[in-house]
Amino acid sequence: MNQFSALKNTLIAFFLLLSALYALPNVFGSDLAVQISAAGDAAVVESDLDKVKTILDSQKVNYKSLELVGRRVLARFEDSKSQLSAKEILKQDLGRNYVTALNLAPSVPSWLSGLGGKAMSLGLDLRGGVHFLLEVDMQAVANTSLDKSYNELRTLLRQDRLYKSIKKEGSALLVHFKTPTTKAAGLDLIKSELDDLLVLDIAHEDDLYVSIGISDSALAEAKSHALKQNITTLRNRVNELGVAEPIIQQQGLERIVVQLPGVQDTARAKEILGAVATLEFRLVDEKNDPQTAIQSGRAPIGSKLYYFRDGRPLLLKTRVIATGENITGAASGVDSENATPMVNITLDSAGGRAMLDTTKRYLHHRMAVVFIENKVETVLKNGKLVKNRSKTQDIINAATIQGTFSSRFQITGIDSAREARNLALLLRAGSLSAPIEIIEERTIGPSLGADNIAKGVMSVIVGFILVLIFMAMRYRVFGLVANIALTLNLVMIVAFLSLLQATLTLPGIAGIVLTVGMAVDANVLIFERIKEELGSNGNIQKAIAAGYDKAVLTIADANITTLIAALVLFSFGTGPIKGFAITLSIGIVTSMFTAIIVSRAIINKIYGGKKLEEISI
């Protein structure tokens, strides 16, 4: 009695060995490293690896190893002095075509990593860095959708000249048709061609006026698309900053969480993440005088009044030649003729064709570059928080077209080298589809992260040792078996976290500590049940079997309800709450396995199939 089959014992041993194997990578720790990746979309190749090796050898910087990992070069070092020295040397010698960043590279042996073994990812509170909570300006998304619908509606109804006027009125478009016949024809055309628009049921004195609005589904889709597009753009910008293992994820319907481990320069990070900038290329209106437009308050038809940053006015054509969406590459540099900052621009094929046509047709005319930036900030006004939206459109350059060009050219007239670098970075990473605002910001120092790790590990060790001592003293041999099961439970939790690559945070450590207590609780229930059975039944083997069998349902009930609560926390929680829910969920499953299955397998090996006079419990 009390014996598992050979197959069952083999399966238990297999799962435990597998857990030990995948928990093993965390023993090896991490190496101090510098990662080198290409600026932009290009991949780093073998020749880049040789270049990095030559630079480090020539500067006599000691390194542990150099390897090509995916699209980057990873250089490992023995100490932080070599790591910091190498980063500065590589950044200087490789130039702006490469991005160098400090990193911590797991030092898992190749045979183990070949089997898929990876160390756990550590969260921001354990590694240090900055945390931003960003909110997307959904009102701006709605306004953009309305502008887009306005253009589509105007183009559609213009074909048959069905309307007298179209104007924006609140969140809708007010169309004034010419006659009842054109009104009926126009509404049929809108229903058949523009699915995203709805005819709003608003009474108006004049029957020829119809109010058109955007459908809720189209608006929801536009907002969802803007949020996803902003996440993609932010990810590109963070990659340009060279941050290793960043976290960029959606939170709710309007917010984005950005965590940058290792970054302490919050001002630089905010400047890059929050900017909503793009460019437009327009021809200068040479025939009309901007001063006349200022005095009359109206720009000529086909032109619009813009200003340089120093306040000089200039009339530009309303037709846009190319925009930031056409830009595929941008790099800052210095103009060799006058030693001023500049940005080298590369356009896609559509932008290149438009630029070639324009420069051929308007040779020796002037073309201007307009820098557009959207900002949103929350201010306290009359006791209420109000969002202030601003849009700046500055001419940064208006030069004469000296020759024909298409997809490659330079922008000059930029104030500083830093501004040129920022502009190139923003253009490479793309512009945000809607303005965003930083509504929460936290900085966690690396020393605080190290302290958090030390305190977290210490809390687990202290709690673990106290539980081991109590169980050994209270239940003797059975207590020692429970301690073995508890140790295996911790190994399995670490293995699952490593396999899933779930990020371990400080609340996650709290979840592990809680799991230790719950795992012991299950063993206490079993052992107390065995004691009760021993008091009422003299057969020790039957008492052990009954103790495990009858306690299982109670343990399962308690753990399943806790598991449901943990899953709810995971579903609706964010950040630290998710971290707690993940470790708690994994811990509940593994503790049930080790407390019920593993501990019984060990007890069976010790007492199973024997004639017993007494047991140590």
GROMACS .gro file of N, CA and C in nm, residues 432-537:
model
  318
  432LEU      N    1   0.435   6.066  -3.425
  432LEU     CA    2   0.320   6.008  -3.355
  432LEU      C    3   0.193   6.046  -3.430
  433SER      N    4   0.098   5.953  -3.434
  433SER     CA    5  -0.026   5.981  -3.507
  433SER      C    6  -0.118   6.071  -3.427
  434ALA      N    7  -0.096   6.081  -3.295
  434ALA     CA    8  -0.174   6.172  -3.210
  434ALA      C    9  -0.084   6.220  -3.097
  435PRO      N   10  -0.105   6.343  -3.049
  435PRO     CA   11  -0.021   6.392  -2.939
  435PRO      C   12  -0.036   6.306  -2.814
  436ILE      N   13   0.071   6.296  -2.738
  436ILE     CA   14   0.065   6.222  -2.613
  436ILE      C   15   0.113   6.313  -2.500
  437GLU      N   16   0.068   6.281  -2.379
  437GLU     CA   17   0.107   6.360  -2.261
  437GLU      C   18   0.157   6.265  -2.154
  438ILE      N   19   0.268   6.304  -2.090
  438ILE     CA   20   0.321   6.224  -1.980
  438ILE      C   21   0.243   6.259  -1.855
  439ILE      N   22   0.165   6.164  -1.802
  439ILE     CA   23   0.082   6.193  -1.684
  439ILE      C   24   0.140   6.132  -1.558
  440GLU      N   25   0.241   6.046  -1.571
  440GLU     CA   26   0.305   5.989  -1.453
  440GLU      C   27   0.450   5.960  -1.487
  441GLU      N   28   0.538   5.991  -1.393
  441GLU     CA   29   0.681   5.972  -1.419
  441GLU      C   30   0.749   5.927  -1.290
  442ARG      N   31   0.826   5.820  -1.297
  442ARG     CA   32   0.900   5.773  -1.180
  442ARG      C   33   1.041   5.737  -1.221
  443THR      N   34   1.137   5.769  -1.137
  443THR     CA   35   1.277   5.733  -1.162
  443THR      C   36   1.324   5.641  -1.050
  444ILE      N   37   1.383   5.529  -1.088
  444ILE     CA   38   1.434   5.433  -0.990
  444ILE      C   39   1.583   5.419  -1.013
  445GLY      N   40   1.663   5.455  -0.914
  445GLY     CA   41   1.808   5.448  -0.928
  445GLY      C   42   1.859   5.305  -0.930
  446PRO      N   43   1.973   5.280  -0.995
  446PRO     CA   44   2.028   5.144  -1.001
  446PRO      C   45   2.065   5.089  -0.864
  447SER      N   46   2.110   5.179  -0.773
  447SER     CA   47   2.146   5.130  -0.639
  447SER      C   48   2.021   5.087  -0.564
  448LEU      N   49   1.909   5.162  -0.586
  448LEU     CA   50   1.784   5.123  -0.522
  448LEU      C   51   1.737   4.989  -0.577
  449GLY      N   52   1.755   4.967  -0.709
  449GLY     CA   53   1.719   4.838  -0.769
  449GLY      C   54   1.799   4.725  -0.707
  450ALA      N   55   1.931   4.747  -0.687
  450ALA     CA   56   2.016   4.644  -0.626
  450ALA      C   57   1.972   4.619  -0.483
  451ASP      N   58   1.936   4.728  -0.411
  451ASP     CA   59   1.887   4.712  -0.273
  451ASP      C   60   1.758   4.631  -0.272
  452ASN      N   61   1.671   4.661  -0.369
  452ASN     CA   62   1.544   4.588  -0.377
  452ASN      C   63   1.567   4.439  -0.397
  453ILE      N   64   1.663   4.406  -0.486
  453ILE     CA   65   1.694   4.265  -0.510
  453ILE      C   66   1.745   4.200  -0.382
  454ALA      N   67   1.840   4.269  -0.315
  454ALA     CA   68   1.900   4.212  -0.193
  454ALA      C   69   1.793   4.191  -0.084
  455LYS      N   70   1.705   4.294  -0.068
  455LYS     CA   71   1.601   4.282   0.035
  455LYS      C   72   1.498   4.175  -0.001
  456GLY      N   73   1.463   4.169  -0.130
  456GLY     CA   74   1.366   4.070  -0.175
  456GLY      C   75   1.417   3.929  -0.156
  457VAL      N   76   1.542   3.905  -0.199
  457VAL     CA   77   1.601   3.772  -0.183
  457VAL      C   78   1.614   3.737  -0.035
  458MET      N   79   1.654   3.836   0.046
  458MET     CA   80   1.668   3.811   0.189
  458MET      C   81   1.534   3.773   0.252
  459SER      N   82   1.425   3.842   0.210
  459SER     CA   83   1.294   3.810   0.266
  459SER      C   84   1.253   3.667   0.232
  460VAL      N   85   1.283   3.624   0.107
  460VAL     CA   86   1.250   3.486   0.068
  460VAL      C   87   1.332   3.388   0.151
  461ILE      N   88   1.463   3.416   0.167
  461ILE     CA   89   1.551   3.323   0.240
  461ILE      C   90   1.510   3.312   0.387
  462VAL      N   91   1.485   3.429   0.451
  462VAL     CA   92   1.447   3.427   0.593
  462VAL      C   93   1.316   3.353   0.613
  463GLY      N   94   1.217   3.387   0.531
  463GLY     CA   95   1.088   3.319   0.541
  463GLY      C   96   1.100   3.170   0.518
  464PHE      N   97   1.183   3.136   0.418
  464PHE     CA   98   1.202   2.995   0.381
  464PHE      C   99   1.267   2.918   0.497
  465ILE      N  100   1.374   2.975   0.554
  465ILE     CA  101   1.446   2.905   0.661
  465ILE      C  102   1.358   2.888   0.785
  466LEU      N  103   1.282   2.993   0.820
  466LEU     CA  104   1.194   2.982   0.937
  466LEU      C  105   1.090   2.872   0.918
  467VAL      N  106   1.038   2.864   0.797
  467VAL     CA  107   0.939   2.760   0.768
  467VAL      C  108   1.004   2.621   0.776
  468LEU      N  109   1.126   2.609   0.724
  468LEU     CA  110   1.196   2.479   0.728
  468LEU      C  111   1.217   2.434   0.872
  469ILE      N  112   1.262   2.529   0.955
  469ILE     CA  113   1.288   2.495   1.096
  469ILE      C  114   1.160   2.451   1.166
  470PHE      N  115   1.052   2.529   1.143
  470PHE     CA  116   0.925   2.497   1.208
  470PHE      C  117   0.874   2.359   1.166
  471MET      N  118   0.879   2.333   1.036
  471MET     CA  119   0.826   2.205   0.986
  471MET      C  120   0.909   2.087   1.037
  472ALA      N  121   1.042   2.102   1.040
  472ALA     CA  122   1.128   1.992   1.087
  472ALA      C  123   1.102   1.963   1.234
  473MET      N  124   1.082   2.070   1.314
  473MET     CA  125   1.060   2.050   1.457
  473MET      C  126   0.920   1.997   1.484
  474ARG      N  127   0.823   2.043   1.407
  474ARG     CA  128   0.683   2.008   1.437
  474ARG      C  129   0.646   1.869   1.383
  475TYR      N  130   0.695   1.836   1.263
  475TYR     CA  131   0.651   1.710   1.200
  475TYR      C  132   0.766   1.612   1.173
  476ARG      N  133   0.883   1.640   1.219
  476ARG     CA  134   1.001   1.553   1.210
  476ARG      C  135   1.022   1.497   1.068
  477VAL      N  136   1.014   1.362   1.046
  477VAL     CA  137   1.044   1.310   0.912
  477VAL      C  138   0.947   1.367   0.808
  478PHE      N  139   0.821   1.371   0.843
  478PHE     CA  140   0.723   1.428   0.749
  478PHE      C  141   0.752   1.577   0.724
  479GLY      N  142   0.801   1.643   0.828
  479GLY     CA  143   0.838   1.784   0.812
  479GLY      C  144   0.955   1.800   0.717
  480LEU      N  145   1.052   1.709   0.726
  480LEU     CA  146   1.167   1.715   0.635
  480LEU      C  147   1.122   1.690   0.490
  481VAL      N  148   1.028   1.599   0.475
  481VAL     CA  149   0.974   1.573   0.340
  481VAL      C  150   0.903   1.698   0.287
  482ALA      N  151   0.828   1.763   0.375
  482ALA     CA  152   0.760   1.888   0.333
  482ALA      C  153   0.863   1.994   0.292
  483ASN      N  154   0.975   1.997   0.365
  483ASN     CA  155   1.080   2.094   0.331
  483ASN      C  156   1.140   2.066   0.193
  484ILE      N  157   1.159   1.936   0.162
  484ILE     CA  158   1.210   1.900   0.028
  484ILE      C  159   1.109   1.945  -0.079
  485ALA      N  160   0.980   1.920  -0.051
  485ALA     CA  161   0.876   1.960  -0.147
  485ALA      C  162   0.873   2.111  -0.163
  486LEU      N  163   0.894   2.182  -0.052
  486LEU     CA  164   0.894   2.328  -0.056
  486LEU      C  165   1.011   2.381  -0.141
  487THR      N  166   1.127   2.317  -0.124
  487THR     CA  167   1.245   2.357  -0.204
  487THR      C  168   1.219   2.332  -0.352
  488LEU      N  169   1.164   2.215  -0.382
  488LEU     CA  170   1.133   2.184  -0.522
  488LEU      C  171   1.029   2.280  -0.579
  489ASN      N  172   0.938   2.325  -0.491
  489ASN     CA  173   0.837   2.422  -0.534
  489ASN      C  174   0.902   2.552  -0.579
  490LEU      N  175   1.000   2.599  -0.504
  490LEU     CA  176   1.071   2.722  -0.542
  490LEU      C  177   1.145   2.704  -0.674
  491VAL      N  178   1.207   2.585  -0.691
  491VAL     CA  179   1.279   2.557  -0.817
  491VAL      C  180   1.182   2.561  -0.935
  492MET      N  181   1.063   2.502  -0.914
  492MET     CA  182   0.965   2.499  -1.024
  492MET      C  183   0.913   2.640  -1.057
  493ILE      N  184   0.894   2.724  -0.955
  493ILE     CA  185   0.848   2.862  -0.980
  493ILE      C  186   0.951   2.936  -1.064
  494VAL      N  187   1.078   2.924  -1.026
  494VAL     CA  188   1.185   2.992  -1.100
  494VAL      C  189   1.192   2.937  -1.244
  495ALA      N  190   1.175   2.805  -1.259
  495ALA     CA  191   1.180   2.745  -1.393
  495ALA      C  192   1.067   2.798  -1.481
  496PHE      N  193   0.946   2.806  -1.425
  496PHE     CA  194   0.832   2.857  -1.503
  496PHE      C  195   0.853   3.004  -1.541
  497LEU      N  196   0.900   3.084  -1.445
  497LEU     CA  197   0.923   3.227  -1.475
  497LEU      C  198   1.028   3.243  -1.585
  498SER      N  199   1.130   3.156  -1.582
  498SER     CA  200   1.235   3.163  -1.684
  498SER      C  201   1.183   3.118  -1.819
  499LEU      N  202   1.107   3.010  -1.820
  499LEU     CA  203   1.053   2.959  -1.947
  499LEU      C  204   0.956   3.057  -2.011
  500LEU      N  205   0.869   3.116  -1.929
  500LEU     CA  206   0.769   3.211  -1.981
  500LEU      C  207   0.829   3.348  -2.009
  501GLN      N  208   0.953   3.369  -1.959
  501GLN     CA  209   1.019   3.501  -1.969
  501GLN      C  210   0.931   3.610  -1.909
  502ALA      N  211   0.859   3.572  -1.802
  502ALA     CA  212   0.779   3.671  -1.729
  502ALA      C  213   0.875   3.759  -1.649
  503THR      N  214   0.842   3.888  -1.642
  503THR     CA  215   0.931   3.982  -1.573
  503THR      C  216   0.909   3.975  -1.423
  504LEU      N  217   1.018   3.952  -1.349
  504LEU     CA  218   1.009   3.945  -1.203
  504LEU      C  219   1.023   4.085  -1.145
  505THR      N  220   0.922   4.126  -1.067
  505THR     CA  221   0.923   4.257  -1.003
  505THR      C  222   0.922   4.238  -0.852
  506LEU      N  223   0.930   4.350  -0.781
  506LEU     CA  224   0.928   4.343  -0.634
  506LEU      C  225   0.796   4.281  -0.584
  507PRO      N  226   0.679   4.323  -0.636
  507PRO     CA  227   0.556   4.254  -0.595
  507PRO      C  228   0.557   4.106  -0.632
  508GLY      N  229   0.629   4.072  -0.739
  508GLY     CA  230   0.641   3.930  -0.776
  508GLY      C  231   0.712   3.851  -0.668
  509ILE      N  232   0.815   3.911  -0.609
  509ILE     CA  233   0.886   3.845  -0.498
  509ILE      C  234   0.790   3.826  -0.381
  510ALA      N  235   0.704   3.926  -0.357
  510ALA     CA  236   0.603   3.913  -0.251
  510ALA      C  237   0.511   3.796  -0.279
  511GLY      N  238   0.477   3.777  -0.408
  511GLY     CA  239   0.394   3.663  -0.446
  511GLY      C  240   0.463   3.530  -0.416
  512ILE      N  241   0.595   3.525  -0.438
  512ILE     CA  242   0.669   3.402  -0.409
  512ILE      C  243   0.671   3.373  -0.259
  513VAL      N  244   0.693   3.480  -0.179
  513VAL     CA  245   0.693   3.462  -0.033
  513VAL      C  246   0.558   3.411   0.015
  514LEU      N  247   0.450   3.468  -0.042
  514LEU     CA  248   0.316   3.423  -0.004
  514LEU      C  249   0.295   3.277  -0.043
  515THR      N  250   0.350   3.238  -0.158
  515THR     CA  251   0.336   3.101  -0.206
  515THR      C  252   0.405   3.003  -0.111
  516VAL      N  253   0.520   3.044  -0.055
  516VAL     CA  254   0.591   2.957   0.040
  516VAL      C  255   0.498   2.922   0.157
  517GLY      N  256   0.430   3.025   0.209
  517GLY     CA  257   0.337   3.001   0.320
  517GLY      C  258   0.222   2.912   0.280
  518MET      N  259   0.168   2.933   0.160
  518MET     CA  260   0.054   2.852   0.115
  518MET      C  261   0.094   2.708   0.090
  519ALA      N  262   0.218   2.687   0.039
  519ALA     CA  263   0.264   2.551   0.013
  519ALA      C  264   0.277   2.473   0.143
  520VAL      N  265   0.327   2.540   0.248
  520VAL     CA  266   0.339   2.474   0.378
  520VAL      C  267   0.201   2.444   0.435
  521ASP      N  268   0.109   2.536   0.411
  521ASP     CA  269  -0.027   2.518   0.462
  521ASP      C  270  -0.087   2.388   0.410
  522ALA      N  271  -0.063   2.356   0.284
  522ALA     CA  272  -0.116   2.232   0.227
  522ALA      C  273  -0.058   2.111   0.297
  523ASN      N  274   0.075   2.113   0.322
  523ASN     CA  275   0.138   2.000   0.391
  523ASN      C  276   0.088   1.988   0.535
  524VAL      N  277   0.065   2.102   0.601
  524VAL     CA  278   0.014   2.099   0.738
  524VAL      C  279  -0.124   2.032   0.741
  525LEU      N  280  -0.209   2.067   0.644
  525LEU     CA  281  -0.341   2.006   0.637
  525LEU      C  282  -0.332   1.854   0.622
  526ILE      N  283  -0.241   1.809   0.534
  526ILE     CA  284  -0.226   1.664   0.510
  526ILE      C  285  -0.175   1.594   0.637
  527PHE      N  286  -0.073   1.654   0.696
  527PHE     CA  287  -0.012   1.587   0.812
  527PHE      C  288  -0.108   1.584   0.931
  528GLU      N  289  -0.183   1.691   0.953
  528GLU     CA  290  -0.279   1.691   1.063
  528GLU      C  291  -0.389   1.588   1.039
  529ARG      N  292  -0.426   1.572   0.913
  529ARG     CA  293  -0.528   1.472   0.878
  529ARG      C  294  -0.476   1.331   0.905
  530ILE      N  295  -0.347   1.309   0.874
  530ILE     CA  296  -0.287   1.177   0.901
  530ILE      C  297  -0.287   1.151   1.051
  531LYS      N  298  -0.258   1.254   1.130
  531LYS     CA  299  -0.258   1.238   1.276
  531LYS      C  300  -0.396   1.198   1.327
  532GLU      N  301  -0.499   1.263   1.269
  532GLU     CA  302  -0.637   1.229   1.309
  532GLU      C  303  -0.669   1.084   1.275
  533GLU      N  304  -0.626   1.043   1.156
  533GLU     CA  305  -0.653   0.905   1.113
  533GLU      C  306  -0.578   0.805   1.201
  534LEU      N  307  -0.457   0.842   1.242
  534LEU     CA  308  -0.380   0.753   1.329
  534LEU      C  309  -0.450   0.736   1.464
  535GLY      N  310  -0.517   0.841   1.512
  535GLY     CA  311  -0.587   0.834   1.639
  535GLY      C  312  -0.710   0.745   1.634
  536SER      N  313  -0.776   0.742   1.518
  536SER     CA  314  -0.899   0.664   1.505
  536SER      C  315  -0.878   0.530   1.436
  537ASN      N  316  -0.762   0.513   1.372
  537ASN     CA  317  -0.736   0.390   1.294
  537ASN      C  318  -0.594   0.345   1.323
   0.00000   0.00000   0.00000
